Amino acid sequence: MEKHKEELLKRSEERLALATLVGNLGLWDWNIETDEVFYNDIYFSMLGYSSEPFPFTTETWKILVYPEDQEFLFNSIQTALTQKNSSWRIEFRMKHASRGYRWIRCQGQVVEYSEKGLPLRAVGIHQDVTQQKRTEKELLENERKYRALFDNMSSGVVIHNVVDGGNEFIIEEVNRSFLQVTRKSREEILGRKNREVFPGLNETIYKTYAKVYEKGMAMDVKSFNYKDDLLNLWADVHIFKLFSGEIVSIFNDFTGRKKIEDALENEKKRFENIINLSNDLFFLLDEDGKVIYNNIKVEKITKYTSFELKKMDIKSILFNFQTGKIFSAKGLLNKGCVVTNIVNIIHKNGEMTPLEMQCKRMPDGTIQCFCRDITRRKKFESALLRQQKDLEEKQEQLKEMNTALKVLIRQSRQEKNELKENLTINFLGLIEPYFKQLKKTNLSGRQLGSIKVIEEILEDLTSPFMCSSTAMNLKLSPAEFKIANLIKQGMTSKEIAGELNCSPQTIDKHRSNIRKKIGVKNKGISLRDILLQNIK
């Protein structure tokens, strides 16, 4: 029997030795009363030592334990020893021979007590957990990084636990962005069903969740709109499944952008309404002059559809369009100028409408062109030009008539002057000499009175004409005046003598007197030319 017990004890010790060897466990056995401690070889080898230099007491612990951990270690052991059925599990650092300090997990237990209940013996093991500690530290660091990334993502993230075979989803975790977007607290939503927290979610999302859970493939829901009594959100949703089975939804909220886009769309529609109500034609062109947009007025006039006009080169429908002036690299548009041109827009049927076009390049490179139909203005200008031409023709006719009238007036004045001259000549040259001859005859007083009255009447009649004669005329005697007029008519001295029934010598004498009176005697100047210039 004793032999059998010894064999059992031996086998037990062998198993313990194998266990400590395989587990790389340092074994210690502490006699609490004597402070003697038994250490196996692995206890020291795991720290890179042999057992020779160390005392087999607790002093070895003080030598090897990291100074800052000693107080914590011994206090923990003393506390454990005061307890019934005491045991402890403590982690601390011990000095390695060549690798710095190693983390050791110490597990011990009191195995023998005195009759008074005082601990007498304790046994335990040391295990090197340095790698585990590093792994735990790395895990903690990764968890910290994950949490920082998770909480600081601009996108909202929600993690769901799947229940009821994918028919229901419980909210397990959310990040800060999700809470900010949904205006909720963690306490309000964690651990609750998705349908309870967000009643406005439509079935499209839940069907997508179920499909992702079943198939394991990621899916996207674009431009998702969530509405309830408090929220009206727009988001793009990316949904995928974790290896652990949870469903993750990443929400990229673009509600602000959607509001801006809606505002821009409303402004665009408002602009289009204003442009379409305008009587002007409007083109929006790209940098190369191709049509991007046009208002309804363009389609009404040209009979082209909006689809036909789209991307049509503006030069193909405009006649007399100065492309070089507008679209060249050094053109006026590239200098920021507003360019005005008179062009003709070509209709689909080949007809043309005149337009006044104003173009301006915008900051984004596009070109805005406002075109006004100037058909009525062109007609008015044409009518105005015709009227101007008619006026010019009439003015020319009036000039000709005025010239003719001046000629007639000049002729009339000349005839009038000639009439005056003739009247004066007749009176002075013909009538007055006879009055003088009559006065020399034996007339009665009554007859002389009658002649005087006749002279006064004739003088009254001729006095205006006489007053208008030149001073030169008044120097000539009646006979000389009469001869002067006959000379003006181009008659020779002989012809005048025959006309006046006198001798040519008498006429030559009168001619000499006339030259003397008008200051051209002995000057070799034609008497007739002088008389024509001076006697009117």
Short mmCIF file of N, CA and C in Angstrom, two decimals, residues 185-340:
data_model
loop_
_atom_site.label_atom_id
_atom_site.label_comp_id
_atom_site.label_asym_id
_atom_site.label_seq_id
_atom_site.Cartn_x
_atom_site.Cartn_y
_atom_site.Cartn_z
N SER A 185 -30.08 61.86 -27.99
CA SER A 185 -29.02 61.48 -27.06
C SER A 185 -28.82 59.97 -27.14
N ARG A 186 -27.65 59.52 -26.63
CA ARG A 186 -27.38 58.08 -26.63
C ARG A 186 -28.42 57.32 -25.81
N GLU A 187 -28.83 57.93 -24.70
CA GLU A 187 -29.80 57.26 -23.83
C GLU A 187 -31.14 57.04 -24.53
N GLU A 188 -31.47 57.94 -25.46
CA GLU A 188 -32.76 57.82 -26.15
C GLU A 188 -32.80 56.67 -27.15
N ILE A 189 -31.65 56.28 -27.67
CA ILE A 189 -31.69 55.36 -28.80
C ILE A 189 -30.98 54.03 -28.58
N LEU A 190 -29.92 53.99 -27.75
CA LEU A 190 -29.17 52.74 -27.60
C LEU A 190 -30.03 51.65 -26.99
N GLY A 191 -29.96 50.44 -27.59
CA GLY A 191 -30.71 49.29 -27.09
C GLY A 191 -32.16 49.25 -27.54
N ARG A 192 -32.56 50.23 -28.33
CA ARG A 192 -33.96 50.25 -28.77
C ARG A 192 -34.07 49.84 -30.24
N LYS A 193 -35.27 49.42 -30.61
CA LYS A 193 -35.52 49.03 -31.99
C LYS A 193 -35.48 50.25 -32.91
N ASN A 194 -34.97 50.03 -34.08
CA ASN A 194 -34.85 51.12 -35.06
C ASN A 194 -36.21 51.73 -35.37
N ARG A 195 -37.22 50.91 -35.54
CA ARG A 195 -38.57 51.39 -35.91
C ARG A 195 -39.17 52.27 -34.82
N GLU A 196 -38.80 52.00 -33.56
CA GLU A 196 -39.33 52.80 -32.46
C GLU A 196 -38.69 54.18 -32.42
N VAL A 197 -37.38 54.21 -32.66
CA VAL A 197 -36.65 55.48 -32.55
C VAL A 197 -36.88 56.35 -33.78
N PHE A 198 -36.92 55.71 -34.96
CA PHE A 198 -37.06 56.46 -36.21
C PHE A 198 -38.28 55.95 -36.99
N PRO A 199 -39.45 56.41 -36.60
CA PRO A 199 -40.69 55.92 -37.26
C PRO A 199 -40.81 56.38 -38.71
N GLY A 200 -40.02 57.39 -39.09
CA GLY A 200 -40.13 57.89 -40.46
C GLY A 200 -39.34 57.10 -41.48
N LEU A 201 -38.56 56.09 -41.05
CA LEU A 201 -37.79 55.29 -41.99
C LEU A 201 -38.73 54.46 -42.86
N ASN A 202 -38.51 54.52 -44.17
CA ASN A 202 -39.39 53.76 -45.06
C ASN A 202 -38.88 52.33 -45.22
N GLU A 203 -39.71 51.52 -45.87
CA GLU A 203 -39.39 50.10 -46.00
C GLU A 203 -38.19 49.85 -46.90
N THR A 204 -37.84 50.82 -47.75
CA THR A 204 -36.68 50.64 -48.64
C THR A 204 -35.42 50.39 -47.82
N ILE A 205 -35.26 51.16 -46.74
CA ILE A 205 -34.08 50.99 -45.88
C ILE A 205 -34.08 49.61 -45.23
N TYR A 206 -35.22 49.19 -44.70
CA TYR A 206 -35.28 47.90 -44.01
C TYR A 206 -35.06 46.73 -44.96
N LYS A 207 -35.59 46.85 -46.17
CA LYS A 207 -35.35 45.80 -47.17
C LYS A 207 -33.88 45.73 -47.53
N THR A 208 -33.24 46.91 -47.60
CA THR A 208 -31.81 46.95 -47.91
C THR A 208 -31.01 46.34 -46.76
N TYR A 209 -31.38 46.66 -45.50
CA TYR A 209 -30.73 46.06 -44.34
C TYR A 209 -30.82 44.53 -44.42
N ALA A 210 -32.04 44.04 -44.69
CA ALA A 210 -32.26 42.59 -44.73
C ALA A 210 -31.45 41.94 -45.84
N LYS A 211 -31.36 42.59 -46.98
CA LYS A 211 -30.61 42.04 -48.11
C LYS A 211 -29.12 42.00 -47.81
N VAL A 212 -28.60 43.06 -47.19
CA VAL A 212 -27.19 43.10 -46.81
C VAL A 212 -26.90 42.01 -45.78
N TYR A 213 -27.81 41.83 -44.83
CA TYR A 213 -27.62 40.79 -43.79
C TYR A 213 -27.63 39.40 -44.42
N GLU A 214 -28.54 39.20 -45.39
CA GLU A 214 -28.67 37.88 -46.01
C GLU A 214 -27.52 37.59 -46.96
N LYS A 215 -27.19 38.56 -47.82
CA LYS A 215 -26.18 38.32 -48.86
C LYS A 215 -24.76 38.63 -48.40
N GLY A 216 -24.63 39.50 -47.41
CA GLY A 216 -23.31 39.87 -46.92
C GLY A 216 -22.59 40.89 -47.79
N MET A 217 -23.25 41.44 -48.79
CA MET A 217 -22.60 42.42 -49.67
C MET A 217 -23.03 43.83 -49.30
N ALA A 218 -22.12 44.78 -49.49
CA ALA A 218 -22.43 46.18 -49.18
C ALA A 218 -23.37 46.76 -50.23
N MET A 219 -24.21 47.70 -49.81
CA MET A 219 -25.17 48.34 -50.71
C MET A 219 -25.26 49.82 -50.37
N ASP A 220 -25.73 50.61 -51.36
CA ASP A 220 -25.90 52.06 -51.18
C ASP A 220 -27.33 52.46 -51.45
N VAL A 221 -27.80 53.41 -50.68
CA VAL A 221 -29.10 54.05 -50.93
C VAL A 221 -28.82 55.52 -51.17
N LYS A 222 -29.05 55.98 -52.38
CA LYS A 222 -28.73 57.36 -52.76
C LYS A 222 -29.93 58.29 -52.51
N SER A 223 -29.59 59.51 -52.09
CA SER A 223 -30.58 60.58 -51.91
C SER A 223 -31.77 60.09 -51.09
N PHE A 224 -31.46 59.52 -49.93
CA PHE A 224 -32.50 59.04 -49.02
C PHE A 224 -33.05 60.21 -48.21
N ASN A 225 -34.38 60.29 -48.14
CA ASN A 225 -35.04 61.38 -47.41
C ASN A 225 -35.77 60.81 -46.20
N TYR A 226 -35.38 61.30 -45.01
CA TYR A 226 -36.07 60.89 -43.78
C TYR A 226 -36.90 62.05 -43.25
N LYS A 227 -38.16 61.75 -42.93
CA LYS A 227 -39.06 62.77 -42.39
C LYS A 227 -39.82 62.23 -41.20
N ASP A 228 -39.87 63.02 -40.16
CA ASP A 228 -40.81 62.76 -39.07
C ASP A 228 -41.28 64.11 -38.54
N ASP A 229 -41.85 64.15 -37.36
CA ASP A 229 -42.40 65.41 -36.84
C ASP A 229 -41.31 66.45 -36.55
N LEU A 230 -40.08 65.99 -36.31
CA LEU A 230 -38.99 66.90 -35.94
C LEU A 230 -37.93 67.06 -37.02
N LEU A 231 -37.75 66.03 -37.84
CA LEU A 231 -36.62 66.01 -38.77
C LEU A 231 -37.07 65.95 -40.22
N ASN A 232 -36.25 66.54 -41.07
CA ASN A 232 -36.40 66.39 -42.52
C ASN A 232 -34.98 66.37 -43.09
N LEU A 233 -34.44 65.15 -43.25
CA LEU A 233 -33.04 64.98 -43.61
C LEU A 233 -32.89 64.35 -44.98
N TRP A 234 -31.79 64.74 -45.64
CA TRP A 234 -31.39 64.10 -46.90
C TRP A 234 -30.00 63.51 -46.70
N ALA A 235 -29.81 62.25 -47.12
CA ALA A 235 -28.52 61.60 -46.91
C ALA A 235 -28.30 60.50 -47.96
N ASP A 236 -27.01 60.24 -48.21
CA ASP A 236 -26.60 59.04 -48.95
C ASP A 236 -26.19 58.01 -47.90
N VAL A 237 -26.70 56.77 -48.03
CA VAL A 237 -26.48 55.75 -46.99
C VAL A 237 -25.67 54.60 -47.58
N HIS A 238 -24.58 54.25 -46.89
CA HIS A 238 -23.77 53.08 -47.25
C HIS A 238 -23.96 52.04 -46.16
N ILE A 239 -24.38 50.82 -46.55
CA ILE A 239 -24.74 49.78 -45.59
C ILE A 239 -23.86 48.55 -45.85
N PHE A 240 -23.27 47.98 -44.77
CA PHE A 240 -22.46 46.77 -44.92
C PHE A 240 -22.56 45.93 -43.65
N LYS A 241 -22.07 44.70 -43.77
CA LYS A 241 -22.17 43.73 -42.67
C LYS A 241 -20.79 43.44 -42.11
N LEU A 242 -20.67 43.47 -40.77
CA LEU A 242 -19.41 43.13 -40.10
C LEU A 242 -19.27 41.60 -40.02
N PHE A 243 -18.01 41.14 -39.78
CA PHE A 243 -17.78 39.70 -39.63
C PHE A 243 -18.56 39.14 -38.45
N SER A 244 -18.78 40.01 -37.45
CA SER A 244 -19.52 39.58 -36.26
C SER A 244 -21.02 39.51 -36.50
N GLY A 245 -21.48 39.98 -37.66
CA GLY A 245 -22.89 39.88 -38.00
C GLY A 245 -23.67 41.16 -37.85
N GLU A 246 -23.08 42.19 -37.21
CA GLU A 246 -23.81 43.45 -37.06
C GLU A 246 -23.92 44.18 -38.42
N ILE A 247 -24.96 44.98 -38.54
CA ILE A 247 -25.18 45.79 -39.74
C ILE A 247 -24.77 47.23 -39.42
N VAL A 248 -23.92 47.79 -40.26
CA VAL A 248 -23.44 49.16 -40.07
C VAL A 248 -24.01 50.05 -41.18
N SER A 249 -24.54 51.20 -40.77
CA SER A 249 -25.03 52.20 -41.73
C SER A 249 -24.23 53.48 -41.56
N ILE A 250 -23.69 53.97 -42.67
CA ILE A 250 -22.96 55.24 -42.66
C ILE A 250 -23.80 56.26 -43.44
N PHE A 251 -24.19 57.32 -42.73
CA PHE A 251 -25.06 58.36 -43.31
C PHE A 251 -24.22 59.59 -43.65
N ASN A 252 -24.19 59.93 -44.93
CA ASN A 252 -23.56 61.19 -45.36
C ASN A 252 -24.66 62.22 -45.55
N ASP A 253 -24.83 63.04 -44.53
CA ASP A 253 -25.91 64.02 -44.53
C ASP A 253 -25.60 65.17 -45.51
N PHE A 254 -26.50 65.43 -46.44
CA PHE A 254 -26.33 66.58 -47.34
C PHE A 254 -27.58 67.45 -47.35
N THR A 255 -28.22 67.54 -46.17
CA THR A 255 -29.42 68.36 -46.06
C THR A 255 -29.14 69.81 -46.40
N GLY A 256 -28.00 70.33 -45.85
CA GLY A 256 -27.64 71.73 -46.15
C GLY A 256 -27.41 71.93 -47.64
N ARG A 257 -26.65 70.98 -48.24
CA ARG A 257 -26.41 71.09 -49.68
C ARG A 257 -27.71 70.97 -50.47
N LYS A 258 -28.61 70.09 -50.00
CA LYS A 258 -29.89 69.91 -50.68
C LYS A 258 -30.70 71.19 -50.63
N LYS A 259 -30.67 71.87 -49.49
CA LYS A 259 -31.40 73.14 -49.38
C LYS A 259 -30.83 74.18 -50.35
N ILE A 260 -29.48 74.20 -50.44
CA ILE A 260 -28.84 75.14 -51.38
C ILE A 260 -29.20 74.78 -52.81
N GLU A 261 -29.15 73.45 -53.11
CA GLU A 261 -29.49 73.00 -54.47
C GLU A 261 -30.94 73.35 -54.80
N ASP A 262 -31.85 73.13 -53.82
CA ASP A 262 -33.26 73.46 -54.05
C ASP A 262 -33.44 74.96 -54.26
N ALA A 263 -32.70 75.74 -53.44
CA ALA A 263 -32.79 77.20 -53.59
C ALA A 263 -32.27 77.63 -54.96
N LEU A 264 -31.14 77.02 -55.37
CA LEU A 264 -30.58 77.33 -56.69
C LEU A 264 -31.54 76.90 -57.80
N GLU A 265 -32.17 75.73 -57.62
CA GLU A 265 -33.12 75.26 -58.63
C GLU A 265 -34.32 76.19 -58.72
N ASN A 266 -34.81 76.64 -57.55
CA ASN A 266 -35.93 77.59 -57.55
C ASN A 266 -35.53 78.91 -58.19
N GLU A 267 -34.29 79.34 -57.90
CA GLU A 267 -33.80 80.59 -58.50
C GLU A 267 -33.64 80.42 -60.01
N LYS A 268 -33.19 79.21 -60.41
CA LYS A 268 -33.05 78.94 -61.84
C LYS A 268 -34.41 78.98 -62.53
N LYS A 269 -35.40 78.35 -61.90
CA LYS A 269 -36.75 78.35 -62.48
C LYS A 269 -37.30 79.78 -62.54
N ARG A 270 -37.05 80.55 -61.47
CA ARG A 270 -37.50 81.94 -61.45
C ARG A 270 -36.84 82.72 -62.58
N PHE A 271 -35.53 82.51 -62.73
CA PHE A 271 -34.79 83.18 -63.81
C PHE A 271 -35.35 82.77 -65.17
N GLU A 272 -35.60 81.45 -65.34
CA GLU A 272 -36.13 80.98 -66.62
C GLU A 272 -37.52 81.56 -66.89
N ASN A 273 -38.34 81.68 -65.83
CA ASN A 273 -39.67 82.27 -66.01
C ASN A 273 -39.57 83.72 -66.47
N ILE A 274 -38.63 84.47 -65.83
CA ILE A 274 -38.44 85.87 -66.21
C ILE A 274 -37.94 85.96 -67.65
N ILE A 275 -36.95 85.11 -67.97
CA ILE A 275 -36.38 85.12 -69.32
C ILE A 275 -37.43 84.73 -70.35
N ASN A 276 -38.26 83.74 -70.02
CA ASN A 276 -39.27 83.27 -70.98
C ASN A 276 -40.42 84.26 -71.15
N LEU A 277 -40.64 85.11 -70.13
CA LEU A 277 -41.68 86.14 -70.25
C LEU A 277 -41.17 87.37 -70.99
N SER A 278 -39.86 87.44 -71.17
CA SER A 278 -39.26 88.60 -71.84
C SER A 278 -39.54 88.54 -73.34
N ASN A 279 -39.63 89.71 -73.95
CA ASN A 279 -39.79 89.80 -75.40
C ASN A 279 -38.46 89.65 -76.12
N ASP A 280 -37.36 89.66 -75.36
CA ASP A 280 -36.04 89.51 -75.96
C ASP A 280 -35.70 88.03 -76.11
N LEU A 281 -34.84 87.74 -77.07
CA LEU A 281 -34.29 86.40 -77.22
C LEU A 281 -33.09 86.27 -76.29
N PHE A 282 -32.90 85.08 -75.70
CA PHE A 282 -31.78 84.88 -74.77
C PHE A 282 -31.06 83.58 -75.11
N PHE A 283 -29.73 83.68 -75.19
CA PHE A 283 -28.87 82.51 -75.38
C PHE A 283 -27.86 82.45 -74.23
N LEU A 284 -27.61 81.23 -73.74
CA LEU A 284 -26.48 80.99 -72.85
C LEU A 284 -25.54 80.07 -73.61
N LEU A 285 -24.30 80.53 -73.84
CA LEU A 285 -23.35 79.80 -74.67
C LEU A 285 -22.17 79.31 -73.84
N ASP A 286 -21.55 78.22 -74.30
CA ASP A 286 -20.31 77.81 -73.66
C ASP A 286 -19.16 78.64 -74.21
N GLU A 287 -17.94 78.34 -73.78
CA GLU A 287 -16.79 79.16 -74.17
C GLU A 287 -16.57 79.18 -75.68
N ASP A 288 -17.00 78.11 -76.37
CA ASP A 288 -16.78 78.01 -77.81
C ASP A 288 -17.96 78.55 -78.62
N GLY A 289 -18.98 79.07 -77.93
CA GLY A 289 -20.11 79.65 -78.66
C GLY A 289 -21.21 78.66 -78.97
N LYS A 290 -21.22 77.50 -78.30
CA LYS A 290 -22.28 76.53 -78.51
C LYS A 290 -23.41 76.78 -77.53
N VAL A 291 -24.65 76.55 -77.97
CA VAL A 291 -25.83 76.89 -77.17
C VAL A 291 -25.98 75.89 -76.02
N ILE A 292 -26.04 76.42 -74.80
CA ILE A 292 -26.31 75.61 -73.61
C ILE A 292 -27.79 75.72 -73.24
N TYR A 293 -28.31 76.94 -73.35
CA TYR A 293 -29.71 77.19 -72.97
C TYR A 293 -30.24 78.34 -73.81
N ASN A 294 -31.54 78.27 -74.10
CA ASN A 294 -32.21 79.38 -74.80
C ASN A 294 -33.62 79.51 -74.27
N ASN A 295 -34.18 80.70 -74.36
CA ASN A 295 -35.55 80.87 -73.89
C ASN A 295 -36.55 80.54 -75.01
N ILE A 296 -37.84 80.53 -74.63
CA ILE A 296 -38.90 80.11 -75.56
C ILE A 296 -38.98 81.04 -76.75
N LYS A 297 -38.66 82.34 -76.57
CA LYS A 297 -38.76 83.32 -77.65
C LYS A 297 -37.90 82.91 -78.84
N VAL A 298 -36.72 82.32 -78.56
CA VAL A 298 -35.83 81.87 -79.64
C VAL A 298 -36.54 80.79 -80.47
N GLU A 299 -37.20 79.85 -79.79
CA GLU A 299 -37.87 78.76 -80.49
C GLU A 299 -39.06 79.27 -81.30
N LYS A 300 -39.78 80.27 -80.75
CA LYS A 300 -40.93 80.82 -81.47
C LYS A 300 -40.51 81.50 -82.76
N ILE A 301 -39.40 82.23 -82.70
CA ILE A 301 -38.96 82.98 -83.89
C ILE A 301 -38.28 82.07 -84.91
N THR A 302 -37.37 81.20 -84.44
CA THR A 302 -36.57 80.40 -85.39
C THR A 302 -37.29 79.12 -85.83
N LYS A 303 -38.28 78.67 -85.04
CA LYS A 303 -39.00 77.41 -85.29
C LYS A 303 -38.12 76.18 -85.01
N TYR A 304 -36.91 76.40 -84.45
CA TYR A 304 -36.10 75.27 -83.99
C TYR A 304 -36.61 74.83 -82.62
N THR A 305 -36.49 73.52 -82.32
CA THR A 305 -36.83 73.04 -80.98
C THR A 305 -35.63 73.26 -80.06
N SER A 306 -35.91 73.18 -78.76
CA SER A 306 -34.83 73.33 -77.78
C SER A 306 -33.78 72.25 -77.98
N PHE A 307 -34.22 71.04 -78.30
CA PHE A 307 -33.28 69.93 -78.52
C PHE A 307 -32.38 70.21 -79.72
N GLU A 308 -32.96 70.79 -80.79
CA GLU A 308 -32.17 71.10 -81.99
C GLU A 308 -31.16 72.22 -81.72
N LEU A 309 -31.57 73.18 -80.91
CA LEU A 309 -30.69 74.31 -80.61
C LEU A 309 -29.55 73.92 -79.68
N LYS A 310 -29.80 72.91 -78.83
CA LYS A 310 -28.79 72.51 -77.85
C LYS A 310 -27.51 72.10 -78.55
N LYS A 311 -26.41 72.69 -78.12
CA LYS A 311 -25.08 72.43 -78.65
C LYS A 311 -24.90 72.91 -80.09
N MET A 312 -25.90 73.66 -80.62
CA MET A 312 -25.73 74.24 -81.96
C MET A 312 -24.78 75.42 -81.87
N ASP A 313 -23.90 75.55 -82.83
CA ASP A 313 -22.96 76.67 -82.86
C ASP A 313 -23.74 77.95 -83.20
N ILE A 314 -23.60 78.96 -82.36
CA ILE A 314 -24.36 80.20 -82.56
C ILE A 314 -24.06 80.82 -83.92
N LYS A 315 -22.83 80.57 -84.44
CA LYS A 315 -22.45 81.16 -85.72
C LYS A 315 -23.24 80.56 -86.87
N SER A 316 -23.80 79.35 -86.67
CA SER A 316 -24.54 78.70 -87.74
C SER A 316 -25.94 79.27 -87.91
N ILE A 317 -26.42 80.02 -86.94
CA ILE A 317 -27.78 80.57 -87.06
C ILE A 317 -27.79 82.10 -87.05
N LEU A 318 -26.60 82.70 -87.02
CA LEU A 318 -26.52 84.15 -87.05
C LEU A 318 -25.76 84.60 -88.29
N PHE A 319 -26.31 85.58 -88.98
CA PHE A 319 -25.70 86.12 -90.18
C PHE A 319 -25.07 87.46 -89.83
N ASN A 320 -23.86 87.69 -90.39
CA ASN A 320 -23.10 88.91 -90.09
C ASN A 320 -22.58 88.92 -88.66
N PHE A 321 -22.41 87.74 -88.11
CA PHE A 321 -21.92 87.65 -86.74
C PHE A 321 -20.40 87.70 -86.75
N GLN A 322 -19.83 88.72 -86.10
CA GLN A 322 -18.38 88.94 -86.14
C GLN A 322 -17.70 88.05 -85.11
N THR A 323 -17.44 86.81 -85.52
CA THR A 323 -16.87 85.84 -84.58
C THR A 323 -15.49 86.25 -84.11
N GLY A 324 -14.68 86.77 -85.02
CA GLY A 324 -13.33 87.18 -84.64
C GLY A 324 -13.35 88.25 -83.58
N LYS A 325 -14.26 89.19 -83.74
CA LYS A 325 -14.36 90.32 -82.81
C LYS A 325 -14.79 89.85 -81.43
N ILE A 326 -15.55 88.74 -81.39
CA ILE A 326 -16.14 88.32 -80.12
C ILE A 326 -15.39 87.16 -79.48
N PHE A 327 -15.04 86.13 -80.27
CA PHE A 327 -14.54 84.90 -79.68
C PHE A 327 -13.02 84.74 -79.74
N SER A 328 -12.30 85.60 -80.40
CA SER A 328 -10.85 85.44 -80.48
C SER A 328 -10.22 85.64 -79.10
N ALA A 329 -8.99 85.13 -78.97
CA ALA A 329 -8.30 85.21 -77.66
C ALA A 329 -8.13 86.66 -77.22
N LYS A 330 -8.00 87.57 -78.21
CA LYS A 330 -7.86 88.99 -77.89
C LYS A 330 -9.16 89.75 -78.12
N GLY A 331 -10.25 89.00 -78.28
CA GLY A 331 -11.54 89.62 -78.57
C GLY A 331 -12.06 90.44 -77.41
N LEU A 332 -13.08 91.23 -77.72
CA LEU A 332 -13.62 92.14 -76.70
C LEU A 332 -14.23 91.39 -75.53
N LEU A 333 -14.83 90.20 -75.78
CA LEU A 333 -15.43 89.44 -74.70
C LEU A 333 -14.39 89.02 -73.68
N ASN A 334 -13.21 88.64 -74.16
CA ASN A 334 -12.14 88.22 -73.25
C ASN A 334 -11.56 89.38 -72.48
N LYS A 335 -11.90 90.59 -72.86
CA LYS A 335 -11.46 91.78 -72.12
C LYS A 335 -12.54 92.25 -71.14
N GLY A 336 -13.62 91.48 -71.02
CA GLY A 336 -14.68 91.83 -70.09
C GLY A 336 -15.65 92.87 -70.61
N CYS A 337 -15.62 93.12 -71.92
CA CYS A 337 -16.50 94.13 -72.50
C CYS A 337 -17.88 93.54 -72.80
N VAL A 338 -18.87 94.43 -72.83
CA VAL A 338 -20.19 94.08 -73.36
C VAL A 338 -20.16 94.40 -74.85
N VAL A 339 -20.33 93.37 -75.68
CA VAL A 339 -20.20 93.52 -77.12
C VAL A 339 -21.59 93.62 -77.74
N THR A 340 -21.81 94.68 -78.52
CA THR A 340 -23.10 94.89 -79.18
C THR A 340 -22.91 94.75 -80.68
#
